[in-house]
Amino acid sequence: MSLLATEAIVLHAFDYLESSRILRLVTREAGVRSVLARGARRSSRRFGSALDLFAQGSAQLHIKPGRDLDTLGGFEVERARPTLATDLGRFTGAAVIAELTLRFGRDAADPELFEATSTALDQLANASDAREATLAGAWRIIAALGFAPSLDVCNECHTTLSPNDSALFSHPAGGALCDRCALFAPSGRRLPGEARAALGAWIDGGRAKLDGDADVRAHQRLLREFLREHLSDDRPLRAFEMWEHDPLSAPQLVSVNEKAGRR
Ligand SMILES: [Zn+2]
């Protein structure tokens, strides 16, 4: 058994037996881990509010080689992010971020994934537009996992694409195509220049301004399709589905997004 002290974020928690909790954490030094918090339900003294969802702090993990479940020795909270729990849009977005990190992260040190997750939750905790912050965080996580699409040059022939023009986004090709290569692409979505600029900003850790519900929905759909093409293991992404079909954020009328329609 070895002791590991690492920064960690609580991404999922559920009760275990009568007195304990099992947490799923993303850690800076050891990637995604499942840990047993013994006695966490019986006494709040031991871990306090440390085990609340999306809390970040210093964790001590007892790791036994060959075991899937570590034991939590202690957890000292540095960032509790209480505002994520008080707003449904922010909470749903944080659940999407947690789901992506837990599903696609691995149990090996990945500081970039840890940072992307932490930044996404911080931005959501202060977001005025929670859906934009969720999209930004999700694309940062995709970039941290090494799957960022290329948007400025054609993925086939490497021609530079004009930033203002629309371009076909091909999921199998992994990004944008020039008009010539687009002729041979079996499928794709035509993205206007602004949509490509927004994706590029999110991947680089920046932010974008979205133009109403139709724009948000087009980006949610593009992200869903991209995840399915590049990362999916065929298990449904339940938090993502809930986020995308959230009735509270749905437009009153079904809107067709002409900007990103199928060709
Ligand atoms: Zn090309």
Short mmCIF file of N, CA and C in Angstrom, two decimals, residues 53-136:
data_model
loop_
_atom_site.label_atom_id
_atom_site.label_comp_id
_atom_site.label_asym_id
_atom_site.label_seq_id
_atom_site.Cartn_x
_atom_site.Cartn_y
_atom_site.Cartn_z
N LEU A 53 -19.90 17.41 -4.20
CA LEU A 53 -19.62 17.38 -5.64
C LEU A 53 -18.88 18.65 -6.07
N PHE A 54 -17.90 18.45 -6.91
CA PHE A 54 -17.13 19.52 -7.56
C PHE A 54 -16.17 20.24 -6.62
N ALA A 55 -16.05 19.76 -5.37
CA ALA A 55 -15.06 20.34 -4.45
C ALA A 55 -13.66 19.92 -4.91
N GLN A 56 -12.72 20.84 -4.73
CA GLN A 56 -11.33 20.58 -5.14
C GLN A 56 -10.44 20.82 -3.94
N GLY A 57 -9.42 19.98 -3.79
CA GLY A 57 -8.51 20.18 -2.67
C GLY A 57 -7.38 19.17 -2.69
N SER A 58 -6.71 19.04 -1.53
CA SER A 58 -5.61 18.08 -1.42
C SER A 58 -6.15 16.79 -0.84
N ALA A 59 -5.91 15.72 -1.56
CA ALA A 59 -6.40 14.42 -1.10
C ALA A 59 -5.22 13.51 -0.77
N GLN A 60 -5.43 12.63 0.22
CA GLN A 60 -4.46 11.56 0.47
C GLN A 60 -5.11 10.23 0.12
N LEU A 61 -4.52 9.55 -0.83
CA LEU A 61 -5.07 8.28 -1.27
C LEU A 61 -4.14 7.14 -0.87
N HIS A 62 -4.72 6.10 -0.29
CA HIS A 62 -3.97 4.86 -0.06
C HIS A 62 -4.21 3.96 -1.25
N ILE A 63 -3.17 3.70 -1.98
CA ILE A 63 -3.31 2.93 -3.23
C ILE A 63 -2.68 1.56 -3.06
N LYS A 64 -3.46 0.53 -3.38
CA LYS A 64 -2.95 -0.83 -3.32
C LYS A 64 -2.78 -1.31 -4.75
N PRO A 65 -1.60 -1.73 -5.12
CA PRO A 65 -1.40 -2.16 -6.51
C PRO A 65 -2.38 -3.27 -6.89
N GLY A 66 -2.96 -3.16 -8.08
CA GLY A 66 -3.87 -4.20 -8.55
C GLY A 66 -5.30 -4.03 -8.08
N ARG A 67 -5.54 -3.04 -7.20
CA ARG A 67 -6.91 -2.81 -6.74
C ARG A 67 -7.50 -1.62 -7.47
N ASP A 68 -8.79 -1.72 -7.81
CA ASP A 68 -9.46 -0.62 -8.51
C ASP A 68 -9.91 0.48 -7.56
N LEU A 69 -10.07 0.12 -6.29
CA LEU A 69 -10.63 1.06 -5.33
C LEU A 69 -9.56 1.49 -4.33
N ASP A 70 -9.24 2.79 -4.31
CA ASP A 70 -8.30 3.32 -3.33
C ASP A 70 -9.07 3.65 -2.05
N THR A 71 -8.32 3.94 -0.99
CA THR A 71 -8.96 4.40 0.25
C THR A 71 -8.56 5.84 0.49
N LEU A 72 -9.56 6.65 0.86
CA LEU A 72 -9.29 8.06 1.09
C LEU A 72 -8.82 8.26 2.53
N GLY A 73 -7.62 8.80 2.68
CA GLY A 73 -7.10 9.07 4.02
C GLY A 73 -7.54 10.43 4.52
N GLY A 74 -7.62 11.40 3.66
CA GLY A 74 -8.04 12.75 4.06
C GLY A 74 -8.28 13.59 2.83
N PHE A 75 -9.01 14.68 3.05
CA PHE A 75 -9.30 15.58 1.92
C PHE A 75 -9.48 16.97 2.50
N GLU A 76 -8.63 17.87 2.09
CA GLU A 76 -8.72 19.24 2.58
C GLU A 76 -9.19 20.14 1.44
N VAL A 77 -10.38 20.72 1.62
CA VAL A 77 -10.97 21.50 0.52
C VAL A 77 -10.28 22.85 0.35
N GLU A 78 -9.98 23.16 -0.88
CA GLU A 78 -9.47 24.49 -1.18
C GLU A 78 -10.48 25.31 -1.98
N ARG A 79 -11.28 24.65 -2.80
CA ARG A 79 -12.31 25.33 -3.59
C ARG A 79 -13.58 24.51 -3.54
N ALA A 80 -14.65 25.06 -2.94
CA ALA A 80 -15.88 24.27 -2.80
C ALA A 80 -16.85 24.50 -3.96
N ARG A 81 -16.74 25.63 -4.64
CA ARG A 81 -17.61 25.98 -5.79
C ARG A 81 -19.10 25.86 -5.46
N PRO A 82 -19.56 26.50 -4.37
CA PRO A 82 -20.97 26.35 -3.98
C PRO A 82 -21.96 26.89 -5.01
N THR A 83 -21.54 27.82 -5.86
CA THR A 83 -22.50 28.40 -6.81
C THR A 83 -22.90 27.40 -7.90
N LEU A 84 -22.18 26.29 -8.02
CA LEU A 84 -22.60 25.29 -9.00
C LEU A 84 -23.88 24.58 -8.56
N ALA A 85 -24.11 24.55 -7.26
CA ALA A 85 -25.28 23.82 -6.76
C ALA A 85 -26.53 24.70 -6.71
N THR A 86 -26.39 25.99 -6.90
CA THR A 86 -27.54 26.87 -6.72
C THR A 86 -28.20 27.28 -8.03
N ASP A 87 -27.65 26.82 -9.14
CA ASP A 87 -28.20 27.21 -10.43
C ASP A 87 -28.27 25.97 -11.31
N LEU A 88 -29.45 25.67 -11.82
CA LEU A 88 -29.62 24.42 -12.55
C LEU A 88 -28.76 24.36 -13.82
N GLY A 89 -28.68 25.48 -14.53
CA GLY A 89 -27.88 25.51 -15.75
C GLY A 89 -26.42 25.24 -15.48
N ARG A 90 -25.90 25.86 -14.41
CA ARG A 90 -24.50 25.63 -14.05
C ARG A 90 -24.28 24.20 -13.57
N PHE A 91 -25.23 23.69 -12.78
CA PHE A 91 -25.09 22.33 -12.24
C PHE A 91 -25.12 21.30 -13.37
N THR A 92 -26.06 21.47 -14.31
CA THR A 92 -26.14 20.52 -15.43
C THR A 92 -24.86 20.57 -16.26
N GLY A 93 -24.34 21.78 -16.46
CA GLY A 93 -23.09 21.93 -17.20
C GLY A 93 -21.93 21.25 -16.48
N ALA A 94 -21.87 21.43 -15.16
CA ALA A 94 -20.79 20.81 -14.39
C ALA A 94 -20.89 19.29 -14.45
N ALA A 95 -22.13 18.79 -14.49
CA ALA A 95 -22.31 17.34 -14.60
C ALA A 95 -21.80 16.82 -15.95
N VAL A 96 -21.96 17.63 -16.99
CA VAL A 96 -21.44 17.24 -18.31
C VAL A 96 -19.91 17.19 -18.27
N ILE A 97 -19.31 18.21 -17.68
CA ILE A 97 -17.84 18.25 -17.57
C ILE A 97 -17.34 17.03 -16.80
N ALA A 98 -18.01 16.74 -15.67
CA ALA A 98 -17.61 15.59 -14.84
C ALA A 98 -17.74 14.29 -15.64
N GLU A 99 -18.83 14.17 -16.37
CA GLU A 99 -19.08 12.94 -17.15
C GLU A 99 -17.99 12.73 -18.20
N LEU A 100 -17.62 13.79 -18.89
CA LEU A 100 -16.61 13.65 -19.95
C LEU A 100 -15.26 13.25 -19.35
N THR A 101 -14.89 13.90 -18.25
CA THR A 101 -13.59 13.58 -17.63
C THR A 101 -13.58 12.16 -17.09
N LEU A 102 -14.66 11.75 -16.42
CA LEU A 102 -14.70 10.40 -15.85
C LEU A 102 -14.73 9.35 -16.95
N ARG A 103 -15.46 9.63 -18.01
CA ARG A 103 -15.62 8.62 -19.06
C ARG A 103 -14.35 8.43 -19.88
N PHE A 104 -13.70 9.55 -20.18
CA PHE A 104 -12.61 9.46 -21.16
C PHE A 104 -11.22 9.63 -20.55
N GLY A 105 -11.14 10.05 -19.29
CA GLY A 105 -9.84 10.14 -18.62
C GLY A 105 -9.36 8.75 -18.23
N ARG A 106 -8.06 8.63 -17.97
CA ARG A 106 -7.52 7.33 -17.57
C ARG A 106 -6.88 7.41 -16.19
N ASP A 107 -6.55 6.24 -15.64
CA ASP A 107 -6.00 6.23 -14.28
C ASP A 107 -4.48 6.38 -14.32
N ALA A 108 -4.03 7.43 -15.01
CA ALA A 108 -2.60 7.75 -15.06
C ALA A 108 -2.48 9.27 -15.00
N ALA A 109 -1.34 9.74 -14.52
CA ALA A 109 -1.16 11.19 -14.34
C ALA A 109 -1.48 11.91 -15.64
N ASP A 110 -2.31 12.95 -15.53
CA ASP A 110 -2.67 13.73 -16.70
C ASP A 110 -2.95 15.17 -16.24
N PRO A 111 -1.87 15.93 -16.00
CA PRO A 111 -2.06 17.29 -15.47
C PRO A 111 -2.89 18.17 -16.40
N GLU A 112 -2.80 17.92 -17.71
CA GLU A 112 -3.55 18.77 -18.64
C GLU A 112 -5.06 18.53 -18.50
N LEU A 113 -5.44 17.26 -18.37
CA LEU A 113 -6.86 16.95 -18.18
C LEU A 113 -7.34 17.51 -16.84
N PHE A 114 -6.51 17.40 -15.81
CA PHE A 114 -6.88 17.93 -14.50
C PHE A 114 -7.12 19.44 -14.60
N GLU A 115 -6.20 20.15 -15.23
CA GLU A 115 -6.33 21.61 -15.38
C GLU A 115 -7.57 21.97 -16.19
N ALA A 116 -7.81 21.25 -17.28
CA ALA A 116 -8.96 21.55 -18.13
C ALA A 116 -10.26 21.37 -17.34
N THR A 117 -10.32 20.33 -16.52
CA THR A 117 -11.52 20.07 -15.73
C THR A 117 -11.71 21.15 -14.67
N SER A 118 -10.61 21.47 -13.99
CA SER A 118 -10.66 22.48 -12.93
C SER A 118 -11.08 23.84 -13.48
N THR A 119 -10.47 24.23 -14.61
CA THR A 119 -10.80 25.53 -15.21
C THR A 119 -12.25 25.55 -15.68
N ALA A 120 -12.70 24.45 -16.28
CA ALA A 120 -14.09 24.39 -16.76
C ALA A 120 -15.06 24.59 -15.59
N LEU A 121 -14.79 23.97 -14.45
CA LEU A 121 -15.70 24.10 -13.30
C LEU A 121 -15.63 25.51 -12.71
N ASP A 122 -14.42 26.09 -12.68
CA ASP A 122 -14.30 27.47 -12.19
C ASP A 122 -15.10 28.43 -13.07
N GLN A 123 -14.96 28.24 -14.39
CA GLN A 123 -15.66 29.15 -15.30
C GLN A 123 -17.17 28.98 -15.19
N LEU A 124 -17.61 27.73 -15.03
CA LEU A 124 -19.04 27.49 -14.85
C LEU A 124 -19.56 28.10 -13.56
N ALA A 125 -18.74 28.06 -12.52
CA ALA A 125 -19.17 28.57 -11.21
C ALA A 125 -19.45 30.07 -11.28
N ASN A 126 -18.84 30.75 -12.24
CA ASN A 126 -19.03 32.20 -12.35
C ASN A 126 -19.74 32.59 -13.64
N ALA A 127 -20.30 31.60 -14.35
CA ALA A 127 -20.78 31.89 -15.71
C ALA A 127 -22.11 32.62 -15.71
N SER A 128 -22.23 33.60 -16.60
CA SER A 128 -23.56 34.19 -16.84
C SER A 128 -24.25 33.37 -17.93
N ASP A 129 -23.48 32.82 -18.86
CA ASP A 129 -24.05 31.94 -19.88
C ASP A 129 -23.48 30.53 -19.64
N ALA A 130 -24.24 29.73 -18.89
CA ALA A 130 -23.72 28.42 -18.48
C ALA A 130 -23.54 27.48 -19.67
N ARG A 131 -24.38 27.63 -20.69
CA ARG A 131 -24.25 26.70 -21.82
C ARG A 131 -22.99 26.98 -22.61
N GLU A 132 -22.67 28.26 -22.78
CA GLU A 132 -21.42 28.62 -23.47
C GLU A 132 -20.23 28.13 -22.65
N ALA A 133 -20.28 28.31 -21.33
CA ALA A 133 -19.18 27.87 -20.47
C ALA A 133 -19.02 26.35 -20.54
N THR A 134 -20.12 25.62 -20.66
CA THR A 134 -20.06 24.16 -20.75
C THR A 134 -19.41 23.74 -22.08
N LEU A 135 -19.83 24.40 -23.16
CA LEU A 135 -19.23 24.10 -24.46
C LEU A 135 -17.72 24.39 -24.42
N ALA A 136 -17.36 25.53 -23.85
CA ALA A 136 -15.93 25.90 -23.76
C ALA A 136 -15.16 24.84 -22.99
#
